[in-house]
CSV table of C-alpha atoms in Angstrom, one decimal:
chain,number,residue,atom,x,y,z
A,1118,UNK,CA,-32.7,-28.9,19.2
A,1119,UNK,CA,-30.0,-30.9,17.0
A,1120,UNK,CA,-27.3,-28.8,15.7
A,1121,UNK,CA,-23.7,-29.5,14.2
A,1122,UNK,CA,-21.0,-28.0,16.0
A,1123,UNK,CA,-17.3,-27.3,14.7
A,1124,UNK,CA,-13.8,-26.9,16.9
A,1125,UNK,CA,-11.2,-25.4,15.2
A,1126,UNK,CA,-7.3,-24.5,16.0
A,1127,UNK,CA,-6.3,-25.7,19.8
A,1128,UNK,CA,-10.3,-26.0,20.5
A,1129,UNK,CA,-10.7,-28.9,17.9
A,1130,UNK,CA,-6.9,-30.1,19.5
A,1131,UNK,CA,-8.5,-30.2,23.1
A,1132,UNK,CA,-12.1,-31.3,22.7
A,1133,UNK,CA,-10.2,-34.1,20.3
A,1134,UNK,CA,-13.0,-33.7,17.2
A,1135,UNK,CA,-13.3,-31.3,14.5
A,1136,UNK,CA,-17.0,-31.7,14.5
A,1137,UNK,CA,-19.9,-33.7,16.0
A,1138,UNK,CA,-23.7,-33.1,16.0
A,1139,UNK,CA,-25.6,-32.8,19.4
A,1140,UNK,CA,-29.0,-32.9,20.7
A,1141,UNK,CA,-29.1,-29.8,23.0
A,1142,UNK,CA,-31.5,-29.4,25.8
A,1143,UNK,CA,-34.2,-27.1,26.2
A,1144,UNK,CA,-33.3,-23.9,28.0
A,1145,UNK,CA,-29.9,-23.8,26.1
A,1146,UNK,CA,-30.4,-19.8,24.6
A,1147,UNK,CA,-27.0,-18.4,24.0
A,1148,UNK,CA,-23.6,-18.9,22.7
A,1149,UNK,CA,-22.7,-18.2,26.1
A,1150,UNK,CA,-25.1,-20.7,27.4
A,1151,UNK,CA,-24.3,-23.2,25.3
A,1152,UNK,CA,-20.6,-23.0,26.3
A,1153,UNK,CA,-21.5,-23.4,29.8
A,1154,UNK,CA,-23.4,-26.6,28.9
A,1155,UNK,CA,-20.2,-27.5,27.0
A,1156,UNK,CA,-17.8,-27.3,29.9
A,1157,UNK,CA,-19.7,-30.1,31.8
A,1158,UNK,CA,-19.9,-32.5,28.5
A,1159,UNK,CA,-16.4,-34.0,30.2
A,1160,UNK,CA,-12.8,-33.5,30.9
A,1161,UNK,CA,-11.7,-32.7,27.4
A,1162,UNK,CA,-14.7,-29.8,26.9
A,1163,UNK,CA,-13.7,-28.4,30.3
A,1164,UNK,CA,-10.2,-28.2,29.1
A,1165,UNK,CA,-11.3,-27.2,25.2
A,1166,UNK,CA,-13.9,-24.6,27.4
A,1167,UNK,CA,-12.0,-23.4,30.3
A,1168,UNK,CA,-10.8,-20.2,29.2
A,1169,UNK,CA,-14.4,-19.7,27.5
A,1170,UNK,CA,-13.1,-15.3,27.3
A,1171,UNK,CA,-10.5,-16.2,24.8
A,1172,UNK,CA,-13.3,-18.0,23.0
A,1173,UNK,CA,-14.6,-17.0,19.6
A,1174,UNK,CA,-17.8,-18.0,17.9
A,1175,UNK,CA,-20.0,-17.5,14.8
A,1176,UNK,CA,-23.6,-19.2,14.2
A,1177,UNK,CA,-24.1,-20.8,10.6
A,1178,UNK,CA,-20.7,-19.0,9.4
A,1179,UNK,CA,-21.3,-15.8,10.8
A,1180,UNK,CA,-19.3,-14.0,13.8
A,1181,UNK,CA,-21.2,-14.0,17.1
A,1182,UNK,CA,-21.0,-12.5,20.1
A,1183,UNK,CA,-22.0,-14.4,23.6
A,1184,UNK,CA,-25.2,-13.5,24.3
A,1185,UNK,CA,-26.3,-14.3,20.8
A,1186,UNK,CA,-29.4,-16.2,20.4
A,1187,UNK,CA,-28.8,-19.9,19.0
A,1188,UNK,CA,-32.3,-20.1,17.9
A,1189,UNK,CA,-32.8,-22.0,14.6
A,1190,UNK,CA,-28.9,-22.5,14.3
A,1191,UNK,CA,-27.8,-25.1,12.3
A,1192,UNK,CA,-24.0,-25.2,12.7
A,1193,UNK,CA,-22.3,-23.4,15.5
A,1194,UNK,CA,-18.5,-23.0,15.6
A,1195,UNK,CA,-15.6,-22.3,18.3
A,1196,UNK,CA,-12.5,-21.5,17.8
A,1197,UNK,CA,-9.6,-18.8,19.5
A,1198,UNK,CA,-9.2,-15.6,18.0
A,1199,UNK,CA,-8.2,-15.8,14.4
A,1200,UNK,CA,-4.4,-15.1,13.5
A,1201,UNK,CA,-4.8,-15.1,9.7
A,1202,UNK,CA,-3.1,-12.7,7.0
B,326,UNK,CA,-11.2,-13.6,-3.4
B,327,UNK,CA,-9.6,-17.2,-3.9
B,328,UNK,CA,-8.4,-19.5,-1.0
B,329,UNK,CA,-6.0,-21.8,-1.6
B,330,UNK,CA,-2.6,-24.6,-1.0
B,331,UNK,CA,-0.8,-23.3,-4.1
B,332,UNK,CA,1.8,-20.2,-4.7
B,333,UNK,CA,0.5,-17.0,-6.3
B,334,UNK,CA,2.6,-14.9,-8.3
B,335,UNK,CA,1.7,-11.3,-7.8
B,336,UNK,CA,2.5,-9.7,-11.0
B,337,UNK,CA,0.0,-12.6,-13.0
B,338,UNK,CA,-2.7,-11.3,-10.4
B,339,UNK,CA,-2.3,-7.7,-11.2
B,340,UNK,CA,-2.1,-8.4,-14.7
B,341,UNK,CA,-5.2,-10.3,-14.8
B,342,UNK,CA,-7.1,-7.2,-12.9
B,343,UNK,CA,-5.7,-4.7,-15.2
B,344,UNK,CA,-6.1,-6.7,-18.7
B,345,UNK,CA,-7.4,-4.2,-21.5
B,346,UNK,CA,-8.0,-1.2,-18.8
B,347,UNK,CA,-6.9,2.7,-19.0
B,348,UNK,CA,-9.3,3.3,-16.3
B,349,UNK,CA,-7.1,2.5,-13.8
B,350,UNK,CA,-4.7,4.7,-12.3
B,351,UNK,CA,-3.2,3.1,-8.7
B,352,UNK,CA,-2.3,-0.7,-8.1
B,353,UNK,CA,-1.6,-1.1,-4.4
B,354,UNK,CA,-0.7,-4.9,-3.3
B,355,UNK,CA,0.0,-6.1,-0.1
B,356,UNK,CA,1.8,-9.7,0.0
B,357,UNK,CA,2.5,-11.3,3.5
B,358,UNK,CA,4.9,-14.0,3.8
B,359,UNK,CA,6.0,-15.9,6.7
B,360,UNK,CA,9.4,-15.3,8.5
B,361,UNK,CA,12.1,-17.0,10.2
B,362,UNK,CA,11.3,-16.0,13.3
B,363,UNK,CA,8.1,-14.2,15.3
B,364,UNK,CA,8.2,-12.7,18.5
B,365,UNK,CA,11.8,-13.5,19.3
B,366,UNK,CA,11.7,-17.1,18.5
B,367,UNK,CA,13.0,-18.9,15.4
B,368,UNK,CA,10.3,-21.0,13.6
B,369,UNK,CA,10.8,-23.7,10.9
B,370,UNK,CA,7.2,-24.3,9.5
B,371,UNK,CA,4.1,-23.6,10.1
B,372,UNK,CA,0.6,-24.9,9.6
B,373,UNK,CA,-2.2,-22.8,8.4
B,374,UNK,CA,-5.7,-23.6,9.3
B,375,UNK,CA,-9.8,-22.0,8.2
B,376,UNK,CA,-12.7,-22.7,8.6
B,377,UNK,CA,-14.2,-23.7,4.3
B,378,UNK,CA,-17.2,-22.0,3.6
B,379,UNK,CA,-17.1,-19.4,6.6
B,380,UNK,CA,-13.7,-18.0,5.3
B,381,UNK,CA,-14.6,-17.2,1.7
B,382,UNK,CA,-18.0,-15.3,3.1
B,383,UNK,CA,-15.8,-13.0,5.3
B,384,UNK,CA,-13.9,-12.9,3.0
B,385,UNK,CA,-16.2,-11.4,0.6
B,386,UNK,CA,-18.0,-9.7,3.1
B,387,UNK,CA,-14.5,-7.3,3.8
B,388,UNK,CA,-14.1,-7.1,0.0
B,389,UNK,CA,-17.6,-5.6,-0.3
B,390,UNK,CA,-17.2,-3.3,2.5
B,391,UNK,CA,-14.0,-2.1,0.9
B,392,UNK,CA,-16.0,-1.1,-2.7
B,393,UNK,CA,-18.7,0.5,-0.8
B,394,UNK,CA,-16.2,2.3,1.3
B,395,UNK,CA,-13.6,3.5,-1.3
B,396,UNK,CA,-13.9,4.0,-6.0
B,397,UNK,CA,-12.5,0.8,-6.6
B,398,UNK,CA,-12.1,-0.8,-9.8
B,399,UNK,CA,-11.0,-4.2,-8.3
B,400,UNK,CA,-9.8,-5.9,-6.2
B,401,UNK,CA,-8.5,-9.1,-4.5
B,402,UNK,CA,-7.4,-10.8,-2.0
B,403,UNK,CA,-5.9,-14.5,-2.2
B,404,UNK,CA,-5.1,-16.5,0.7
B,405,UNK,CA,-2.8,-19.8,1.1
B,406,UNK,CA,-4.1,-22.7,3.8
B,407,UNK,CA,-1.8,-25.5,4.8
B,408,UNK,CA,1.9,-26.1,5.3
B,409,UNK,CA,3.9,-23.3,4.6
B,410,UNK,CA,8.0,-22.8,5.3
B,411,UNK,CA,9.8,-18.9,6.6
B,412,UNK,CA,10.0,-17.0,3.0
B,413,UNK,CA,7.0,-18.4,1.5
B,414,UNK,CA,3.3,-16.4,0.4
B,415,UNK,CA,0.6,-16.2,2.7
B,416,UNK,CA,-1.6,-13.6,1.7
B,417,UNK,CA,-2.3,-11.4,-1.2
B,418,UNK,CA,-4.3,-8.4,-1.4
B,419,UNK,CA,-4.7,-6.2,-4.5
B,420,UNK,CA,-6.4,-2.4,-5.4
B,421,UNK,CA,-7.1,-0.9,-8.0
B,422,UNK,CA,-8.6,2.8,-8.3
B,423,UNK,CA,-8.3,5.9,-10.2
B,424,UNK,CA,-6.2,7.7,-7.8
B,425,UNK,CA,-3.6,6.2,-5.0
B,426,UNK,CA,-5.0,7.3,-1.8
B,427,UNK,CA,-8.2,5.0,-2.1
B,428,UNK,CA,-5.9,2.0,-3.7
B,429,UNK,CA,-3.7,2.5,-0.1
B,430,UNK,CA,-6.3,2.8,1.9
B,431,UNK,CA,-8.7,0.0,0.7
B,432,UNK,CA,-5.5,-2.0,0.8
B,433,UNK,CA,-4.8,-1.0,4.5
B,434,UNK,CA,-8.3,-1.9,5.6
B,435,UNK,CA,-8.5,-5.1,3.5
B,436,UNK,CA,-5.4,-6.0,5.6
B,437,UNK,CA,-6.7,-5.0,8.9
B,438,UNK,CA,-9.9,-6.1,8.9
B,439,UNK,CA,-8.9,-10.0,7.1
B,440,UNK,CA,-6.7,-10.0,10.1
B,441,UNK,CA,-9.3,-10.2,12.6
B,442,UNK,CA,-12.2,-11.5,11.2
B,443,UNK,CA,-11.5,-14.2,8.6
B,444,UNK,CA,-10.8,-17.7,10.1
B,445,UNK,CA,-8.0,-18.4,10.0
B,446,UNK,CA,-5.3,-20.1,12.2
B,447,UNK,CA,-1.7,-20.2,12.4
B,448,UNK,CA,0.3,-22.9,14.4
B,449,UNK,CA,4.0,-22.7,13.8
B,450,UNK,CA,6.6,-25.2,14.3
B,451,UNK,CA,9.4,-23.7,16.4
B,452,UNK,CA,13.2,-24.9,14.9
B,453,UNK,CA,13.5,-26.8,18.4
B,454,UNK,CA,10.5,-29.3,16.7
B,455,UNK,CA,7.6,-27.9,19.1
B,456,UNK,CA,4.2,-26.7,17.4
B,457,UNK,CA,2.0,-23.7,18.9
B,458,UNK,CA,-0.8,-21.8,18.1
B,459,UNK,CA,-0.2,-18.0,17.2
B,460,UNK,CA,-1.5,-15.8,19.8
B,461,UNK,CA,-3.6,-12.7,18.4
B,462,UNK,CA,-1.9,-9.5,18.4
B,463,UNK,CA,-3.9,-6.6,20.4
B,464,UNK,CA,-2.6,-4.6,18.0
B,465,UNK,CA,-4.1,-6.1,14.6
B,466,UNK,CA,-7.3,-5.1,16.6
B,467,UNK,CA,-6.5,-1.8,17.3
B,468,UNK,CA,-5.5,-1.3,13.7
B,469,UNK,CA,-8.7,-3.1,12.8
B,470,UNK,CA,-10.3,-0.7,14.9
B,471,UNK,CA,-9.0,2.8,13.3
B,472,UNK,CA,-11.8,2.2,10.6
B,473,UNK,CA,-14.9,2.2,13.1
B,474,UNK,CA,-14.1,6.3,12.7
B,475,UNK,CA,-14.3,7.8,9.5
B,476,UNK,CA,-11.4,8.0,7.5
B,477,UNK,CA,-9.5,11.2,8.4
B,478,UNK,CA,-8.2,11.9,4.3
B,479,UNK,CA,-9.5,10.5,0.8
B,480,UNK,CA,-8.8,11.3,-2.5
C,460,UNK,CA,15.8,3.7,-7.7
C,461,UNK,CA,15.7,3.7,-11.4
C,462,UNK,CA,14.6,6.3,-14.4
C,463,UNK,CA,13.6,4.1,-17.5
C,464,UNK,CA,11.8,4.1,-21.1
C,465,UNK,CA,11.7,0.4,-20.2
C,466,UNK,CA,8.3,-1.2,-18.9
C,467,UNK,CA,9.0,-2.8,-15.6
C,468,UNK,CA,7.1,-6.3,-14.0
C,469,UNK,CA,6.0,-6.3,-10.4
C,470,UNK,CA,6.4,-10.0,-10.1
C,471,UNK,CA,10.0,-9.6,-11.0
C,472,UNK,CA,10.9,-6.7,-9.1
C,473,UNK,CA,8.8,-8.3,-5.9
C,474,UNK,CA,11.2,-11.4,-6.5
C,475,UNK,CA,14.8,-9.5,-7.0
C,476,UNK,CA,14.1,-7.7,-3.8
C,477,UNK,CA,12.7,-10.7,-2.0
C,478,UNK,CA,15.4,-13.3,-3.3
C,479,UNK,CA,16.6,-15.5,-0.3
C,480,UNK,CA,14.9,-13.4,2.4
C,481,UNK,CA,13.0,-15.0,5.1
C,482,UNK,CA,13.4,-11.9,7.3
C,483,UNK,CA,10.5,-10.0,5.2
C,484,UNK,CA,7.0,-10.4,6.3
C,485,UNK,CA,4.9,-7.4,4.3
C,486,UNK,CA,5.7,-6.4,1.3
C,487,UNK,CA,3.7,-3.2,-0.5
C,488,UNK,CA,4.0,-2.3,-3.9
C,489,UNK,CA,2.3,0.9,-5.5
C,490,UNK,CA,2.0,1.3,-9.5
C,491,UNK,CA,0.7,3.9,-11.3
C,492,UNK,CA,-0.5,3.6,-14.5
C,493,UNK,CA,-1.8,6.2,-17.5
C,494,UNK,CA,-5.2,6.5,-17.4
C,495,UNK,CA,-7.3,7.2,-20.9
C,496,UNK,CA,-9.3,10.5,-19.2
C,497,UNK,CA,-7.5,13.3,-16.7
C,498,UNK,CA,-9.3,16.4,-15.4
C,499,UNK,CA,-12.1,15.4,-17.3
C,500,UNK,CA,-10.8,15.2,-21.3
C,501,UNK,CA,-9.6,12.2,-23.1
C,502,UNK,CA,-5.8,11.6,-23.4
C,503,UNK,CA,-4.7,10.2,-26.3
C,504,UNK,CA,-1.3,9.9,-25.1
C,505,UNK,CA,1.5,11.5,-22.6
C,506,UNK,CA,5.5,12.1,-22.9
C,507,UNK,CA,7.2,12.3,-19.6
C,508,UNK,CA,10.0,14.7,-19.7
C,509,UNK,CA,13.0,14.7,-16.4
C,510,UNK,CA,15.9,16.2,-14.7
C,511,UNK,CA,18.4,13.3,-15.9
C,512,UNK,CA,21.4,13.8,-12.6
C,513,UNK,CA,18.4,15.5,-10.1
C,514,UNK,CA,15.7,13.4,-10.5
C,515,UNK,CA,18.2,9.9,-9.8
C,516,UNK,CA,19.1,12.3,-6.7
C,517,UNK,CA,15.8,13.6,-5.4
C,518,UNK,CA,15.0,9.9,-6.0
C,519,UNK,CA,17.6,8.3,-3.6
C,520,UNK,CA,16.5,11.1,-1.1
C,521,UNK,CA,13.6,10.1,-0.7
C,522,UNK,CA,14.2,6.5,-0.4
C,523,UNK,CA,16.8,7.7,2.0
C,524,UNK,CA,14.3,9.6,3.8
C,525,UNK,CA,12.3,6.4,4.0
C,526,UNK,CA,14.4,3.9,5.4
C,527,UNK,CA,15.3,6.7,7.9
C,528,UNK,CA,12.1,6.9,9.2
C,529,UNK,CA,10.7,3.3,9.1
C,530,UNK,CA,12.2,0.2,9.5
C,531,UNK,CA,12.4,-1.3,5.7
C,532,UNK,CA,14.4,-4.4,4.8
C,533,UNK,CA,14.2,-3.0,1.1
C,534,UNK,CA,12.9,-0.3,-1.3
C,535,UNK,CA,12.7,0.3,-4.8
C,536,UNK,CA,11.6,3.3,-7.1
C,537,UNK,CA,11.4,2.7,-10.9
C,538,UNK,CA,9.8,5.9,-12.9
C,539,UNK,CA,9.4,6.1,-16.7
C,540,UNK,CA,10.3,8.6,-19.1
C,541,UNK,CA,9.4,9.3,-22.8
C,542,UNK,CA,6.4,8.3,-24.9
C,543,UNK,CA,3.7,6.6,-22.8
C,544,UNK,CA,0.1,5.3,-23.9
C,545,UNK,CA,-2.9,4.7,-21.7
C,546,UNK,CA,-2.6,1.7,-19.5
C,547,UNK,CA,0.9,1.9,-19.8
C,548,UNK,CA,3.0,1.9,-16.8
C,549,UNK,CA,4.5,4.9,-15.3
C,550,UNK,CA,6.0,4.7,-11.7
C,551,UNK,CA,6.5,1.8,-9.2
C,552,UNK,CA,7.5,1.6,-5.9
C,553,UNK,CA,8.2,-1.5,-3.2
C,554,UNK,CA,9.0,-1.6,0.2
C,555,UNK,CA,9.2,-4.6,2.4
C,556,UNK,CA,9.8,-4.8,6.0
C,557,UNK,CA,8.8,-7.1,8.9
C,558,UNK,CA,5.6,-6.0,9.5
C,559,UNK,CA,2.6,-4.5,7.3
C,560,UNK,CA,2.7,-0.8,8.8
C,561,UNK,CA,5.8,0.0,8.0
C,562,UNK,CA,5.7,-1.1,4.2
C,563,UNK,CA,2.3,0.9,3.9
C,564,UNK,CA,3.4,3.8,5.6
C,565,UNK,CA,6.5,3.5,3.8
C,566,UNK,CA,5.3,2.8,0.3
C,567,UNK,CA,2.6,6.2,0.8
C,568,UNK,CA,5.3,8.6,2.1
C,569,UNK,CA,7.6,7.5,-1.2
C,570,UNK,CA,4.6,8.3,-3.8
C,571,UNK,CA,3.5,11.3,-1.9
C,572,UNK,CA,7.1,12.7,-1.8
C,573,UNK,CA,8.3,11.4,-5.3
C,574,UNK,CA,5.0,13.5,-6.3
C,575,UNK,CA,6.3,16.9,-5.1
C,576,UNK,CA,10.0,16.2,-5.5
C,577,UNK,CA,11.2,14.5,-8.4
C,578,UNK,CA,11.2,16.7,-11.3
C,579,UNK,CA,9.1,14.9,-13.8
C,580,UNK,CA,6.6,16.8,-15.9
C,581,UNK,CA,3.9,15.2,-18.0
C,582,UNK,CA,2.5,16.5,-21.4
C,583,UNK,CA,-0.6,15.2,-22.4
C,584,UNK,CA,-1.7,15.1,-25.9
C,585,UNK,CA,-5.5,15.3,-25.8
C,586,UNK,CA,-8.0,12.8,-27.7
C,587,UNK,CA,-8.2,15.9,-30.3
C,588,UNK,CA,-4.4,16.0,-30.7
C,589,UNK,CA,-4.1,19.1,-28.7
C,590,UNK,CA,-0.7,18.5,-26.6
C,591,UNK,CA,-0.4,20.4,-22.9
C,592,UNK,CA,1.6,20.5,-20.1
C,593,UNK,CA,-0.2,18.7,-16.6
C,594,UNK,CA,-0.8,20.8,-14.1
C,595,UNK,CA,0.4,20.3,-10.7
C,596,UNK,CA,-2.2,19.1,-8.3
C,597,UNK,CA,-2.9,21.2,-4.9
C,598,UNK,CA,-4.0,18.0,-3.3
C,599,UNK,CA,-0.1,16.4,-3.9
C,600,UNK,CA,0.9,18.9,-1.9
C,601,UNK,CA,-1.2,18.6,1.3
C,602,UNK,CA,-0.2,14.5,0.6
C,603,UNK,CA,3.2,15.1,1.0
C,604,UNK,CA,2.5,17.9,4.4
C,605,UNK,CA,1.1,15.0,6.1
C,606,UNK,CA,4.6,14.0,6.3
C,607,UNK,CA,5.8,16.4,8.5
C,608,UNK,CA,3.7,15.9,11.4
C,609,UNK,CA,5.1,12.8,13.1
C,610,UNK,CA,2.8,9.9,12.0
C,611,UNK,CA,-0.3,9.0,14.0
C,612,UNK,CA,0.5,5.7,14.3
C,613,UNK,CA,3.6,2.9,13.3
C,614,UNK,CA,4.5,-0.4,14.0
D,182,UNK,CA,29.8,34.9,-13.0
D,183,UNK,CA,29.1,32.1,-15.6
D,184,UNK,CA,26.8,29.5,-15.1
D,185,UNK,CA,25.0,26.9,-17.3
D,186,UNK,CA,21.4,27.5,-17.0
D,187,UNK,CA,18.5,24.6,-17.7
D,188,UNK,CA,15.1,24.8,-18.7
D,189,UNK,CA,12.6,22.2,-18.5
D,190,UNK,CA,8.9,21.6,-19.6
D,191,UNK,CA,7.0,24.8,-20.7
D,192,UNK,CA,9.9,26.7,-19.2
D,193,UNK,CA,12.2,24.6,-22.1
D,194,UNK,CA,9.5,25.3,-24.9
D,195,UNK,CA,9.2,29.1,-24.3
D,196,UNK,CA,12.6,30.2,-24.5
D,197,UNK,CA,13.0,27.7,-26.8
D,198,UNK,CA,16.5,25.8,-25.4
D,199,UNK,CA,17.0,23.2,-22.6
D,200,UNK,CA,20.3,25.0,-21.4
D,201,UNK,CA,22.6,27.7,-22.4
D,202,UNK,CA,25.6,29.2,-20.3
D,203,UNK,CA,25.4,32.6,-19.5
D,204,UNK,CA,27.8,35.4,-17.9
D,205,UNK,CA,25.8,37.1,-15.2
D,206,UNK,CA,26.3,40.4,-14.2
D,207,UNK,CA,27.8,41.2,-10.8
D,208,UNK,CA,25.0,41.9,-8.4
D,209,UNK,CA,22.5,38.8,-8.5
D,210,UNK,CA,22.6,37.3,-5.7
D,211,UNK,CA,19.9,35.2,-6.1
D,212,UNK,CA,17.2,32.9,-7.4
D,213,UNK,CA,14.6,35.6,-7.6
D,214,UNK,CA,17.3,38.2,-8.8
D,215,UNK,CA,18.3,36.1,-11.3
D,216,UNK,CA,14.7,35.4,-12.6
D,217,UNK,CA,14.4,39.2,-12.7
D,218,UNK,CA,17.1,39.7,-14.6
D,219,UNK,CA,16.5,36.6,-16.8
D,220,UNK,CA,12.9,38.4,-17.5
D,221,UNK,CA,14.6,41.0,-19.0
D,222,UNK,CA,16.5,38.9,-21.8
D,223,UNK,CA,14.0,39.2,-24.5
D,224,UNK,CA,10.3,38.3,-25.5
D,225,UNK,CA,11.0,34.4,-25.3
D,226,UNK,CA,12.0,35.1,-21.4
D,227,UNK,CA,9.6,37.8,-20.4
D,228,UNK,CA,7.0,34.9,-21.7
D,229,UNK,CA,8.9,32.2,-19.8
D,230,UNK,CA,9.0,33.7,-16.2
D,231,UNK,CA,6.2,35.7,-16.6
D,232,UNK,CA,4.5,34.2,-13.6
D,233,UNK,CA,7.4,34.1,-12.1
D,234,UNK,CA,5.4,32.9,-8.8
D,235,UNK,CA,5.1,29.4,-10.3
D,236,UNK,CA,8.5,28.7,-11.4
D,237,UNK,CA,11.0,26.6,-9.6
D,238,UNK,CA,14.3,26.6,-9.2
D,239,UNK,CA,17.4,24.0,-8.4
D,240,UNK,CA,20.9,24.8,-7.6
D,241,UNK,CA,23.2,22.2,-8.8
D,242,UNK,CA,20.1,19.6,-8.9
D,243,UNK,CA,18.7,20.6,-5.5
D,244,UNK,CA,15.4,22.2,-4.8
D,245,UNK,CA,16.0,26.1,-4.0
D,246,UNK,CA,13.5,28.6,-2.7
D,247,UNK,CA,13.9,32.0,-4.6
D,248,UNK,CA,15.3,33.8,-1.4
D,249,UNK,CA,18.5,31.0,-2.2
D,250,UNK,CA,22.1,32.6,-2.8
D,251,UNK,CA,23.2,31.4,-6.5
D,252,UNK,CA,27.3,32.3,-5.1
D,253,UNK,CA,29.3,29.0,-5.9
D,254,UNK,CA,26.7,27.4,-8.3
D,255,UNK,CA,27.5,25.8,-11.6
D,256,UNK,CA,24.0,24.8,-12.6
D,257,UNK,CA,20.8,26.2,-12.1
D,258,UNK,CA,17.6,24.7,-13.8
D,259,UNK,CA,14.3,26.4,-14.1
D,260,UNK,CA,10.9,24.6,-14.5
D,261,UNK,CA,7.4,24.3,-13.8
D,262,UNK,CA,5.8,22.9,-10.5
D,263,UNK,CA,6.4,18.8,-10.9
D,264,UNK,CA,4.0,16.2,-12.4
D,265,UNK,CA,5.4,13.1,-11.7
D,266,UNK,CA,4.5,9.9,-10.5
């Protein structure tokens, strides 16, 4: 599965891009799942991923919650919690 | 619901909701600027940055929730991205109704709920020159969290 | 606090308070404006009759009240008196302080008081020409008893 | 004891004047004695404080119950319930 995936605030800072697309393997479920899969992509995910509880993320530009199916996603994004307003 | 780099002026907005209407009886606005200093520390700048295309949809989505919760006869909210110094706009939100207490309220949840659901980030630049991202407050979600439970008084 | 025949502008009044002042993070303002129907009828039109000496000095009470009670960097009042049409202005009131509860809270317990306090009295003249006194509303009262339980919830 | 006395709203346009001064009789006491006696002032005051349970009173431009002692005051005003805002 191909999808586009965005880093925002000190996420895009650590992982050191503000987006990329990446072929995800089969198995690869949840947002949870894929943040696992994330943390091993190399030093700068582990870092961007460590504290994956702080962690926020919405699939195609909607809030999601970890165990969130990815299914038929075409842009995921992470990002800390927002501090707008 | 507008998101942008440029100033707003607040008594343009309200007079562009209100143009030509006697059906309105309560304006409520809310404007949020930054300040010179935030938890204790003094800050000299600060960076504001969203996530295009999600923002305006939550954006919308909260202003929707807002008209099916409460009368209103508009609203809006307006919020500023990019570099902003202490004394300058962030955020604008504006009711309208026929009566105050669903112009404070909508205004109140409009607040809340932007503040923790809307995409936005804040990294400010502390006067000693360092930059660091604004932690979330527990309690913009607890505030955020009074309107899960119906409202206690309307009118 | 100010009693006037005078329209007033939010954006100005926003800017005299704000002036300088990177110390204020929220800033609420509530304006209430004549609406064309009431109770039901049509209103052509409405004169606003005061207390001149006791309304200036229920009015700083109030606002007194307020800053007791939350913690405001600034507050203004500004009612009008005389001949009003629909869609015209009729009362506005500001508060600013560091953080968005307390301007809210602030900015509700002013319009809620100044409703049941202030000794303004409104005369309609119906679509039919018919002029009669307004009627004071049950529901401002149990607005302004909120008051007097300590507030659910600040900051 | 002579006081200046103010009317406002419906209060104003049925005894037809915003203020007068009047020499009270020794005995009132207070803001419900006074309205008594007030009612008994003519036609145009009868009307006025007819329902007597709706007017309000201030003592020297502050809010007064009808139980309040009038001893010491210079001006008391006399209206209906308030409409502002």
């Amino acid at each position: 599965m191909r999808v586009k995936l965005l880093y925002f605030a000190w996420v895009r800072e650590k992982t050191g891009k503000a987006e990329e697309h990446v072929d995800l393997p089969a198995g690869i479920k949840t947002v949870a799942e894929l943040i696992a899969w994330l943390q091993q992509q190399g030093p700068e995910y582990a870092e961007a991923f460590r504290r994956s509880e702080v962690i926020r993320a919405a699939i195609d530009r909607t809030h999601a919650p970890p165990g969130a199916s990815i299914a038929g996603a075409s842009e995921i994004a992470f990002f800390p919690p927002v501090t707008g307003g | 619901m507008r998101v942008q780099t440029a100033d707003f002026e607040v008594g343009a907005e309200i007079a562009a909701l209100t143009a030509g209407r006697s059906d309105i009886g309560a304006v409520v606005t809310f404007t949020g600027r930054m300040r010179a200093d935030n938890a204790g520390q003094l800050v000299a700048g600060m960076t504001l940055e969203h996530y295009p295309g999600m923002t305006e949809s939550e954006l919308e989505r909260v202003e929707a929730e807002a008209q099916a919760r409460w009368p209103l006869q508009a609203s809006l909210i307006v919020h500023r991205v990019g570099a902003l110094k202490p004394g300058d706009n962030i955020v604008l939100v504006v009711t309208a109704s026929r009566h105050r207490q669903a112009a404070f309220s909508a205004a109140e949840f409009l607040m809340d709920y932007l503040k923790t659901k809307a995409p936005f980030w804040k990294k400010e630049i502390g006067a000693d020159g360092r930059a660091a991202w604004v932690d979330a407050r527990p309690s913009d979600d607890e505030a955020a969290g009074r309107w899960r439970r119906p409202p206690a008084r309307e009118g």
